[in-house]
Coordinates of N, CA and C in Angstrom, one line a residue:
Chain F
G271 N 0.8 -1.2 0.0 CA 0.0 0.0 0.0 C 0.9 1.2 0.0
N272 N 0.2 2.4 -0.1 CA 0.9 3.7 -0.1 C 1.2 4.1 1.4
S273 N 2.4 4.7 1.6 CA 2.7 5.2 2.9 C 3.7 6.3 2.8
V274 N 3.7 7.2 3.8 CA 4.7 8.3 3.9 C 5.3 8.3 5.3
T275 N 6.6 8.4 5.3 CA 7.4 8.4 6.5 C 8.1 9.7 6.7
Q276 N 7.9 10.4 7.8 CA 8.6 11.6 8.1 C 9.7 11.4 9.2
M277 N 10.6 12.3 9.2 CA 11.7 12.2 10.2 C 11.0 12.3 11.6
E278 N 11.6 11.6 12.5 CA 11.1 11.6 13.9 C 11.3 13.0 14.4
G279 N 10.3 13.6 15.0 CA 10.4 15.0 15.5 C 10.4 15.0 17.0
P280 N 10.1 16.1 17.6 CA 10.0 17.4 17.0 C 11.3 18.0 16.7
V281 N 11.3 19.2 16.0 CA 12.5 19.9 15.6 C 12.5 21.3 16.3
T282 N 13.6 21.6 16.9 CA 13.7 23.0 17.5 C 14.9 23.7 16.9
L283 N 14.7 24.9 16.4 CA 15.7 25.6 15.8 C 15.7 27.1 16.3
S284 N 16.8 27.7 16.1 CA 16.9 29.2 16.4 C 16.6 29.9 15.1
E285 N 16.1 31.1 15.3 CA 15.7 31.9 14.1 C 16.9 32.1 13.2
E286 N 16.6 32.0 11.9 CA 17.6 32.1 10.8 C 18.4 30.9 10.5
A287 N 18.1 29.8 11.2 CA 18.8 28.5 11.0 C 18.2 27.9 9.7
F288 N 19.0 26.9 9.2 CA 18.6 26.1 8.0 C 17.7 25.0 8.5
L289 N 16.6 24.8 7.7 CA 15.7 23.7 8.1 C 15.6 22.6 7.0
T290 N 15.7 21.4 7.5 CA 15.4 20.2 6.6 C 14.4 19.3 7.4
I291 N 13.3 18.9 6.8 CA 12.5 17.9 7.4 C 12.4 16.8 6.3
N292 N 12.8 15.6 6.7 CA 12.9 14.5 5.8 C 11.5 13.8 5.6
C293 N 11.3 13.4 4.3 CA 10.1 12.7 4.0 C 10.4 11.7 2.9
T294 N 10.1 10.4 3.1 CA 10.2 9.4 2.1 C 8.9 8.7 2.0
Y295 N 8.7 8.1 0.8 CA 7.4 7.5 0.5 C 7.5 6.2 -0.1
T296 N 6.4 5.4 -0.1 CA 6.2 4.2 -0.8 C 4.8 4.3 -1.5
A297 N 4.8 4.0 -2.8 CA 3.6 4.2 -3.5 C 3.6 3.3 -4.8
T298 N 2.4 2.9 -5.2 CA 2.3 2.3 -6.5 C 2.2 3.4 -7.5
G299 N 2.8 3.2 -8.7 CA 2.7 4.2 -9.7 C 3.5 5.4 -9.4
Y300 N 3.1 6.5 -9.9 CA 3.9 7.8 -9.8 C 3.0 8.8 -9.1
P301 N 3.2 8.9 -7.8 CA 2.3 9.8 -7.0 C 2.7 11.3 -7.2
S302 N 1.7 12.1 -6.8 CA 2.0 13.5 -6.6 C 2.3 13.7 -5.1
L303 N 3.2 14.6 -4.8 CA 3.7 14.8 -3.4 C 3.4 16.2 -2.9
F304 N 3.2 16.3 -1.6 CA 2.7 17.5 -1.1 C 3.3 17.8 0.3
W305 N 3.4 19.0 0.7 CA 3.7 19.4 2.0 C 2.5 20.3 2.5
Y306 N 2.0 20.0 3.7 CA 0.9 20.7 4.3 C 1.5 21.3 5.6
V307 N 0.9 22.4 6.0 CA 1.4 23.1 7.3 C 0.1 23.3 8.1
Q308 N 0.3 23.2 9.4 CA -0.8 23.4 10.4 C -0.3 24.4 11.4
Y309 N -0.7 25.6 11.3 CA -0.3 26.6 12.3 C -1.1 26.4 13.6
P310 N -0.6 26.9 14.7 CA -1.4 26.7 16.0 C -2.8 27.3 15.9
G311 N -3.8 26.5 16.2 CA -5.2 26.9 16.2 C -5.8 27.1 14.8
E312 N -5.1 26.6 13.7 CA -5.7 26.8 12.4 C -5.8 25.4 11.7
G313 N -6.5 25.4 10.6 CA -6.6 24.2 9.8 C -5.4 23.9 8.9
L314 N -5.3 22.7 8.4 CA -4.3 22.4 7.5 C -4.3 23.2 6.3
Q315 N -3.1 23.6 5.8 CA -3.0 24.4 4.5 C -2.0 23.7 3.6
L316 N -2.3 23.7 2.3 CA -1.3 23.2 1.4 C -0.2 24.2 1.3
L317 N 1.1 23.8 1.5 CA 2.2 24.6 1.4 C 2.9 24.6 0.1
L318 N 3.1 23.4 -0.5 CA 3.7 23.3 -1.8 C 3.5 21.9 -2.3
K319 N 3.7 21.7 -3.6 CA 3.5 20.4 -4.2 C 4.4 20.2 -5.4
A320 N 4.5 18.9 -5.8 CA 5.3 18.5 -7.0 C 4.5 17.3 -7.6
T321 N 4.4 17.3 -8.9 CA 3.5 16.3 -9.5 C 4.3 15.2 -10.3
K322 N 5.6 15.5 -10.6 CA 6.4 14.5 -11.3 C 7.8 14.6 -10.8
A323 N 8.6 13.6 -11.2 CA 10.0 13.4 -10.8 C 10.8 14.7 -11.2
D324 N 11.7 15.1 -10.3 CA 12.6 16.2 -10.5 C 11.9 17.6 -10.4
D325 N 10.5 17.6 -10.3 CA 9.8 18.9 -10.0 C 10.3 19.4 -8.7
K326 N 10.3 20.8 -8.6 CA 10.6 21.4 -7.3 C 9.3 22.3 -7.0
G327 N 8.8 22.0 -5.8 CA 7.7 22.9 -5.3 C 8.3 23.9 -4.4
S328 N 7.7 25.1 -4.4 CA 8.2 26.2 -3.5 C 7.1 27.1 -3.2
N329 N 7.2 27.7 -2.0 CA 6.3 28.6 -1.5 C 6.8 29.2 -0.1
K330 N 6.6 30.5 0.1 CA 7.0 31.2 1.3 C 8.4 30.9 1.8
G331 N 9.3 30.6 0.8 CA 10.7 30.4 1.1 C 11.0 28.9 1.4
F332 N 10.0 28.1 1.4 CA 10.2 26.6 1.5 C 10.3 26.0 0.1
E333 N 11.1 24.9 0.1 CA 11.3 24.2 -1.2 C 11.3 22.7 -0.9
A334 N 10.9 21.9 -1.9 CA 11.0 20.5 -1.8 C 11.1 19.9 -3.2
T335 N 12.1 19.0 -3.5 CA 12.3 18.4 -4.8 C 11.9 17.0 -4.8
Y336 N 11.1 16.6 -5.8 CA 10.6 15.2 -6.0 C 11.7 14.4 -6.5
R337 N 12.2 13.5 -5.6 CA 13.4 12.6 -6.0 C 12.9 11.2 -6.1
K338 N 12.7 10.8 -7.4 CA 12.1 9.4 -7.6 C 13.1 8.4 -7.2
E339 N 14.4 8.6 -7.5 CA 15.4 7.6 -7.3 C 15.6 7.3 -5.8
T340 N 15.3 8.2 -4.9 CA 15.4 8.0 -3.5 C 14.1 8.0 -2.8
T341 N 13.0 8.1 -3.6 CA 11.6 8.2 -3.1 C 11.5 9.1 -2.0
S342 N 12.0 10.4 -2.2 CA 12.0 11.3 -1.1 C 11.4 12.7 -1.6
F343 N 11.1 13.5 -0.6 CA 10.5 14.8 -0.9 C 10.8 15.7 0.3
H344 N 12.1 15.9 0.6 CA 12.5 16.6 1.8 C 12.1 18.1 1.7
L345 N 11.7 18.6 2.8 CA 11.3 20.1 2.9 C 12.5 20.9 3.4
E346 N 12.8 22.0 2.8 CA 13.9 22.8 3.2 C 13.6 24.3 3.2
K347 N 14.2 25.0 4.1 CA 14.1 26.5 4.1 C 15.5 27.0 4.6
G348 N 15.9 28.0 3.9 CA 17.3 28.5 4.2 C 17.4 29.3 5.5
S349 N 16.3 30.0 5.9 CA 16.4 30.8 7.1 C 15.0 30.8 7.7
V350 N 14.8 30.1 8.8 CA 13.5 30.0 9.4 C 13.2 31.2 10.3
Q351 N 11.9 31.5 10.4 CA 11.5 32.6 11.3 C 10.6 32.0 12.4
V352 N 10.4 32.8 13.5 CA 9.5 32.3 14.5 C 8.1 32.0 14.0
S353 N 7.7 32.7 13.1 CA 6.3 32.5 12.5 C 6.2 31.2 11.7
D354 N 7.3 30.5 11.5 CA 7.3 29.2 10.8 C 6.9 28.1 11.8
S355 N 6.9 28.4 13.0 CA 6.6 27.4 14.0 C 5.2 26.8 13.7
A356 N 5.1 25.5 13.5 CA 3.9 24.8 13.1 C 4.2 23.3 13.0
V357 N 3.2 22.5 12.6 CA 3.3 21.1 12.3 C 3.3 21.0 10.8
Y358 N 4.3 20.2 10.3 CA 4.4 20.0 8.9 C 4.1 18.6 8.5
F359 N 3.3 18.4 7.5 CA 2.9 17.0 7.1 C 3.3 16.8 5.6
C360 N 3.9 15.7 5.4 CA 4.2 15.3 4.0 C 3.0 14.4 3.6
A361 N 2.7 14.4 2.3 CA 1.5 13.6 1.9 C 1.7 13.2 0.4
L362 N 1.0 12.2 0.0 CA 1.0 11.8 -1.4 C -0.4 11.5 -1.9
S363 N -0.6 11.5 -3.1 CA -1.8 11.0 -3.8 C -1.4 10.3 -5.1
V364 N -2.1 9.2 -5.4 CA -1.6 8.5 -6.6 C -2.2 9.0 -7.8
T365 N -3.4 9.5 -7.7 CA -4.1 10.1 -8.9 C -4.7 11.4 -8.4
S366 N -5.1 12.3 -9.4 CA -5.6 13.6 -9.1 C -6.8 13.6 -8.1
G367 N -7.7 12.7 -8.2 CA -8.8 12.7 -7.3 C -8.8 11.7 -6.2
S368 N -7.6 11.0 -6.1 CA -7.6 10.0 -5.1 C -7.2 10.5 -3.7
R369 N -7.5 9.7 -2.7 CA -7.3 10.2 -1.3 C -5.8 10.5 -1.0
L370 N -5.6 11.5 -0.1 CA -4.3 11.8 0.4 C -3.9 10.8 1.4
T371 N -2.6 10.4 1.4 CA -2.0 9.6 2.5 C -1.0 10.5 3.1
F372 N -1.1 10.7 4.4 CA -0.3 11.7 5.2 C 0.8 11.0 6.0
G373 N 1.9 11.6 6.1 CA 2.9 11.2 7.1 C 2.4 11.6 8.5
E374 N 3.3 11.3 9.5 CA 2.8 11.5 10.9 C 3.0 12.9 11.4
G375 N 3.6 13.7 10.6 CA 3.8 15.1 11.0 C 5.0 15.4 11.8
T376 N 5.6 16.6 11.6 CA 6.8 17.0 12.3 C 6.5 18.4 12.9
Q377 N 6.6 18.5 14.2 CA 6.4 19.7 15.0 C 7.7 20.5 14.9
L378 N 7.6 21.7 14.3 CA 8.8 22.7 14.2 C 8.6 23.8 15.2
T379 N 9.5 24.1 16.1 CA 9.5 25.2 16.9 C 10.7 26.0 16.6
V380 N 10.5 27.3 16.3 CA 11.6 28.3 16.1 C 11.7 29.3 17.2
N381 N 12.8 29.3 17.8 CA 13.0 30.2 19.0 C 13.7 31.5 18.5
P382 N 13.3 32.7 19.1 CA 14.0 33.9 18.7 C 15.4 34.0 19.1
Chain A
E156 N -13.8 35.3 1.9 CA -14.4 34.0 1.7 C -14.4 33.3 3.1
A157 N -15.6 32.9 3.5 CA -15.6 32.2 4.8 C -15.0 30.8 4.6
G158 N -14.4 30.4 5.7 CA -13.7 29.1 5.7 C -14.6 28.0 6.0
V159 N -14.1 26.8 6.2 CA -14.8 25.6 6.6 C -15.1 25.7 8.1
A160 N -16.4 25.7 8.5 CA -16.8 25.8 9.9 C -17.1 24.4 10.5
Q161 N -16.5 24.2 11.7 CA -16.8 23.0 12.4 C -17.2 23.3 13.8
S162 N -18.1 22.5 14.4 CA -18.5 22.6 15.8 C -18.9 21.2 16.3
P163 N -18.7 21.0 17.6 CA -18.0 21.9 18.5 C -16.5 21.9 18.3
R164 N -15.7 22.7 19.0 CA -14.3 22.7 18.9 C -13.7 21.6 19.8
Y165 N -14.3 21.4 20.9 CA -13.9 20.4 21.8 C -15.1 19.6 22.4
K166 N -14.8 18.3 22.7 CA -15.9 17.5 23.2 C -15.2 16.4 24.1
I167 N -15.8 16.2 25.3 CA -15.3 15.1 26.1 C -16.5 14.3 26.5
I168 N -16.4 13.0 26.2 CA -17.5 12.0 26.5 C -16.9 10.8 27.1
E169 N -17.8 10.0 27.7 CA -17.5 8.7 28.3 C -17.6 7.7 27.2
K170 N -16.8 6.6 27.4 CA -16.9 5.5 26.4 C -18.3 4.9 26.4
R171 N -18.7 4.5 25.3 CA -20.1 3.9 25.0 C -21.1 5.0 24.8
Q172 N -20.8 6.3 25.0 CA -21.7 7.3 24.7 C -21.7 7.6 23.2
S173 N -22.6 8.4 22.7 CA -22.6 8.8 21.3 C -22.2 10.3 21.2
V174 N -21.8 10.7 20.0 CA -21.3 12.1 19.8 C -21.5 12.4 18.3
A175 N -21.8 13.7 18.1 CA -22.0 14.1 16.7 C -21.2 15.4 16.4
F176 N -20.6 15.5 15.3 CA -19.8 16.6 14.8 C -20.5 17.2 13.6
W177 N -20.4 18.5 13.5 CA -21.0 19.2 12.4 C -20.0 20.0 11.6
C178 N -20.3 20.0 10.3 CA -19.3 20.7 9.4 C -20.1 21.5 8.3
N179 N -19.8 22.8 8.1 CA -20.3 23.6 7.1 C -19.2 24.0 6.1
P180 N -19.2 23.4 4.9 CA -18.1 23.6 4.0 C -18.2 25.0 3.4
I181 N -17.2 25.4 2.6 CA -17.1 26.6 1.9 C -18.2 26.6 0.8
S182 N -18.9 27.7 0.7 CA -20.0 27.8 -0.2 C -19.6 27.5 -1.6
G183 N -20.4 26.6 -2.3 CA -20.1 26.2 -3.6 C -19.2 25.0 -3.8
H184 N -18.6 24.5 -2.7 CA -17.7 23.3 -2.7 C -18.6 22.1 -2.7
A185 N -18.5 21.3 -3.8 CA -19.3 20.1 -3.9 C -18.7 18.9 -3.1
T186 N -17.4 18.9 -2.9 CA -16.8 17.8 -2.3 C -16.5 18.1 -0.8
L187 N -16.8 17.1 0.0 CA -16.6 17.3 1.5 C -15.9 16.0 2.0
Y188 N -15.0 16.2 2.9 CA -14.2 15.2 3.5 C -14.2 15.2 5.0
W189 N -14.2 14.1 5.6 CA -14.0 13.9 7.0 C -12.7 13.1 7.2
Y190 N -11.8 13.7 8.1 CA -10.6 13.0 8.4 C -10.5 12.8 9.9
Q191 N -9.8 11.7 10.3 CA -9.5 11.5 11.7 C -8.0 11.6 11.9
Q192 N -7.6 12.5 12.9 CA -6.2 12.7 13.2 C -5.9 12.3 14.6
I193 N -5.4 11.1 14.8 CA -5.0 10.6 16.1 C -3.7 11.3 16.5
L194 N -3.5 11.6 17.8 CA -2.3 12.3 18.2 C -1.0 11.6 17.8
G195 N -0.1 12.3 17.1 CA 1.1 11.7 16.7 C 1.0 11.1 15.3
Q196 N -0.1 11.2 14.7 CA -0.3 10.6 13.4 C -0.8 11.6 12.4
G197 N -0.7 11.3 11.1 CA -1.3 12.2 10.1 C -2.8 12.0 10.0
P198 N -3.5 12.9 9.3 CA -4.9 12.7 9.1 C -5.2 11.5 8.2
K199 N -6.2 10.8 8.5 CA -6.7 9.6 7.8 C -8.1 9.9 7.3
L200 N -8.3 9.7 6.0 CA -9.6 10.0 5.4 C -10.6 8.9 5.9
L201 N -11.7 9.4 6.4 CA -12.8 8.5 6.8 C -13.9 8.4 5.7
I202 N -14.3 9.5 5.2 CA -15.3 9.5 4.2 C -15.2 10.7 3.3
Q203 N -15.6 10.6 2.0 CA -15.6 11.6 1.1 C -17.0 11.7 0.4
F204 N -17.6 12.9 0.4 CA -18.9 13.1 -0.3 C -18.7 13.9 -1.6
Q205 N -19.4 13.6 -2.6 CA -19.5 14.5 -3.7 C -21.0 14.8 -3.8
N206 N -21.3 16.1 -3.5 CA -22.6 16.6 -3.3 C -23.2 15.8 -2.1
N207 N -24.3 15.0 -2.3 CA -24.8 14.3 -1.1 C -24.6 12.8 -1.3
G208 N -23.7 12.4 -2.3 CA -23.4 11.0 -2.5 C -22.0 10.7 -1.9
V209 N -21.8 9.4 -1.4 CA -20.6 9.0 -0.9 C -19.7 8.5 -2.0
V210 N -18.4 9.0 -2.1 CA -17.5 8.6 -3.1 C -16.5 7.6 -2.5
D211 N -16.1 7.8 -1.3 CA -15.1 6.8 -0.7 C -15.4 6.8 0.8
D212 N -15.8 5.6 1.3 CA -15.9 5.4 2.8 C -15.2 4.1 3.2
S213 N -14.2 3.8 2.4 CA -13.5 2.5 2.7 C -12.8 2.4 4.0
Q214 N -12.5 3.6 4.6 CA -11.7 3.6 5.9 C -12.6 4.0 7.0
L215 N -13.9 4.1 6.8 CA -14.9 4.4 7.9 C -15.3 3.2 8.6
P216 N -15.1 3.1 9.9 CA -15.5 2.0 10.7 C -17.0 2.0 10.9
K217 N -17.7 1.3 9.9 CA -19.1 1.5 9.8 C -19.9 0.8 10.9
D218 N -19.3 0.0 11.7 CA -20.1 -0.5 12.9 C -20.4 0.5 13.9
R219 N -19.6 1.6 13.9 CA -19.9 2.7 14.9 C -19.9 4.1 14.4
F220 N -19.3 4.3 13.2 CA -19.3 5.6 12.6 C -20.3 5.7 11.5
S221 N -20.9 6.9 11.4 CA -21.8 7.2 10.3 C -21.7 8.6 9.9
A222 N -22.0 9.0 8.7 CA -21.9 10.3 8.3 C -23.0 10.6 7.2
E223 N -23.5 11.8 7.2 CA -24.5 12.1 6.2 C -24.3 13.6 5.7
R224 N -24.8 13.8 4.5 CA -24.7 15.1 3.9 C -26.0 15.2 3.1
L225 N -27.1 15.4 3.8 CA -28.4 15.2 3.2 C -28.7 16.2 2.0
K226 N -28.4 17.4 2.1 CA -28.7 18.4 1.1 C -27.5 18.8 0.3
G227 N -26.4 18.1 0.4 CA -25.3 18.4 -0.3 C -24.5 19.6 0.2
V228 N -24.8 20.1 1.4 CA -24.1 21.2 1.9 C -23.5 20.8 3.3
D229 N -24.2 21.0 4.4 CA -23.7 20.7 5.7 C -23.5 19.1 5.8
S230 N -22.7 18.8 6.8 CA -22.5 17.3 7.0 C -22.4 17.1 8.5
T231 N -22.8 15.9 9.0 CA -22.6 15.5 10.3 C -21.9 14.1 10.3
L232 N -21.0 14.0 11.3 CA -20.3 12.7 11.5 C -20.7 12.3 12.9
K233 N -21.1 11.0 13.0 CA -21.6 10.5 14.3 C -20.8 9.3 14.7
I234 N -20.5 9.1 16.0 CA -19.9 8.0 16.6 C -20.8 7.4 17.6
Q235 N -21.2 6.1 17.5 CA -22.1 5.5 18.5 C -21.9 4.0 18.5
P236 N -21.4 3.4 19.5 CA -20.9 4.0 20.7 C -19.4 4.3 20.6
A237 N -19.0 5.3 21.3 CA -17.6 5.7 21.3 C -16.7 4.8 22.1
K238 N -15.5 4.6 21.6 CA -14.4 3.8 22.3 C -13.3 4.8 22.6
L239 N -12.4 4.3 23.6 CA -11.3 5.1 24.0 C -10.4 5.5 22.8
E240 N -10.3 4.5 21.8 CA -9.4 4.7 20.7 C -9.9 5.7 19.7
D241 N -11.2 6.2 19.9 CA -11.7 7.2 19.0 C -11.2 8.6 19.4
S242 N -10.5 8.7 20.5 CA -10.0 10.0 20.9 C -9.1 10.5 19.8
A243 N -9.4 11.7 19.2 CA -8.7 12.2 18.0 C -9.2 13.6 17.7
V244 N -8.6 14.2 16.7 CA -9.2 15.4 16.1 C -9.9 15.0 14.9
Y245 N -11.1 15.5 14.7 CA -11.9 15.2 13.5 C -11.9 16.4 12.6
L246 N -11.3 16.3 11.5 CA -11.2 17.4 10.5 C -12.2 17.3 9.4
C247 N -12.8 18.4 9.1 CA -13.6 18.5 7.9 C -12.9 19.3 6.9
A248 N -13.0 19.0 5.6 CA -12.4 19.7 4.5 C -13.4 19.8 3.4
S249 N -13.2 20.8 2.5 CA -14.0 20.8 1.3 C -13.2 21.3 0.1
S250 N -13.6 20.9 -1.0 CA -13.0 21.3 -2.3 C -14.0 21.5 -3.4
Y251 N -13.6 22.3 -4.4 CA -14.5 22.7 -5.4 C -14.9 21.5 -6.3
R252 N -13.9 20.7 -6.7 CA -14.1 19.7 -7.7 C -13.5 18.3 -7.4
G253 N -13.6 17.9 -6.1 CA -13.2 16.5 -5.9 C -11.7 16.3 -6.0
R254 N -11.0 17.3 -5.7 CA -9.5 17.2 -5.6 C -9.1 17.5 -4.2
P255 N -8.8 16.4 -3.4 CA -8.5 16.6 -2.0 C -7.2 17.4 -1.8
Q256 N -6.3 17.4 -2.8 CA -5.1 18.1 -2.7 C -5.2 19.6 -2.5
V257 N -6.3 20.1 -3.0 CA -6.5 21.6 -2.9 C -7.7 21.9 -2.0
A258 N -8.0 21.0 -1.1 CA -9.1 21.2 -0.2 C -8.7 22.2 0.9
F259 N -9.8 22.9 1.4 CA -9.6 23.8 2.5 C -10.1 23.0 3.8
F260 N -9.3 23.1 4.8 CA -9.6 22.4 6.1 C -10.2 23.3 7.1
G261 N -11.1 22.8 7.9 CA -11.5 23.4 9.1 C -10.5 23.3 10.3
Q262 N -10.9 23.9 11.4 CA -9.9 23.8 12.6 C -10.0 22.5 13.3
G263 N -11.1 21.8 13.1 CA -11.2 20.5 13.7 C -12.0 20.5 15.0
T264 N -12.5 19.3 15.3 CA -13.1 19.0 16.6 C -12.2 18.0 17.4
R265 N -11.8 18.4 18.6 CA -11.0 17.5 19.4 C -11.9 16.7 20.3
L266 N -11.9 15.4 20.1 CA -12.7 14.5 20.9 C -11.8 13.8 21.9
T267 N -12.2 13.8 23.1 CA -11.6 13.0 24.1 C -12.6 12.0 24.7
V268 N -12.3 10.7 24.6 CA -13.2 9.7 25.2 C -12.5 9.2 26.5
V269 N -13.3 9.2 27.6 CA -12.7 8.8 28.9 C -13.4 7.6 29.4

């Protein structure tokens, strides 16, 4: 079956530090990959996506590259801010209308 | 644009009791989703509606969970009887055209079963 594995968290960083949150997946076929973010007290929001191998998704300074050879979609940001503190979820879907499969989430805390 | 509204925000019940959650999707969104998010896990799809019809309920524990969307707008999710392992956040989401990847999520209802 399809599955997503995220790095064991939580992650605590100082402001302006470099961020990497690892995500690997197992799927039949060629899935689309996503990162969602959940800020405190808010609903899940789509952060970025990539639909085919070697695509790079980016938004709000975050980036992730679809690596088919390593079945990975790691989230990176060059300089985190306190406002980036949130829970980040990696997810996949096998076809456009199919259900999302989420990873377990990674809690990021950025200290000033 | 108003977001996805859910109520209540929090609920505490005893095991074997029943509980219901309500969701009002974004106006015009035909597709509605209910997810269960257990602490430390990612959201898991319970049921997906297209208008008032069920598209996917393969992961819904039908012996105790039920959901309806009678007029293709609001939806309710019910658990009867509740078990301790049903403690979770129940998320409702909606999308315009059956693409869960671009769905908008509500804040969720946190259920604690004691």
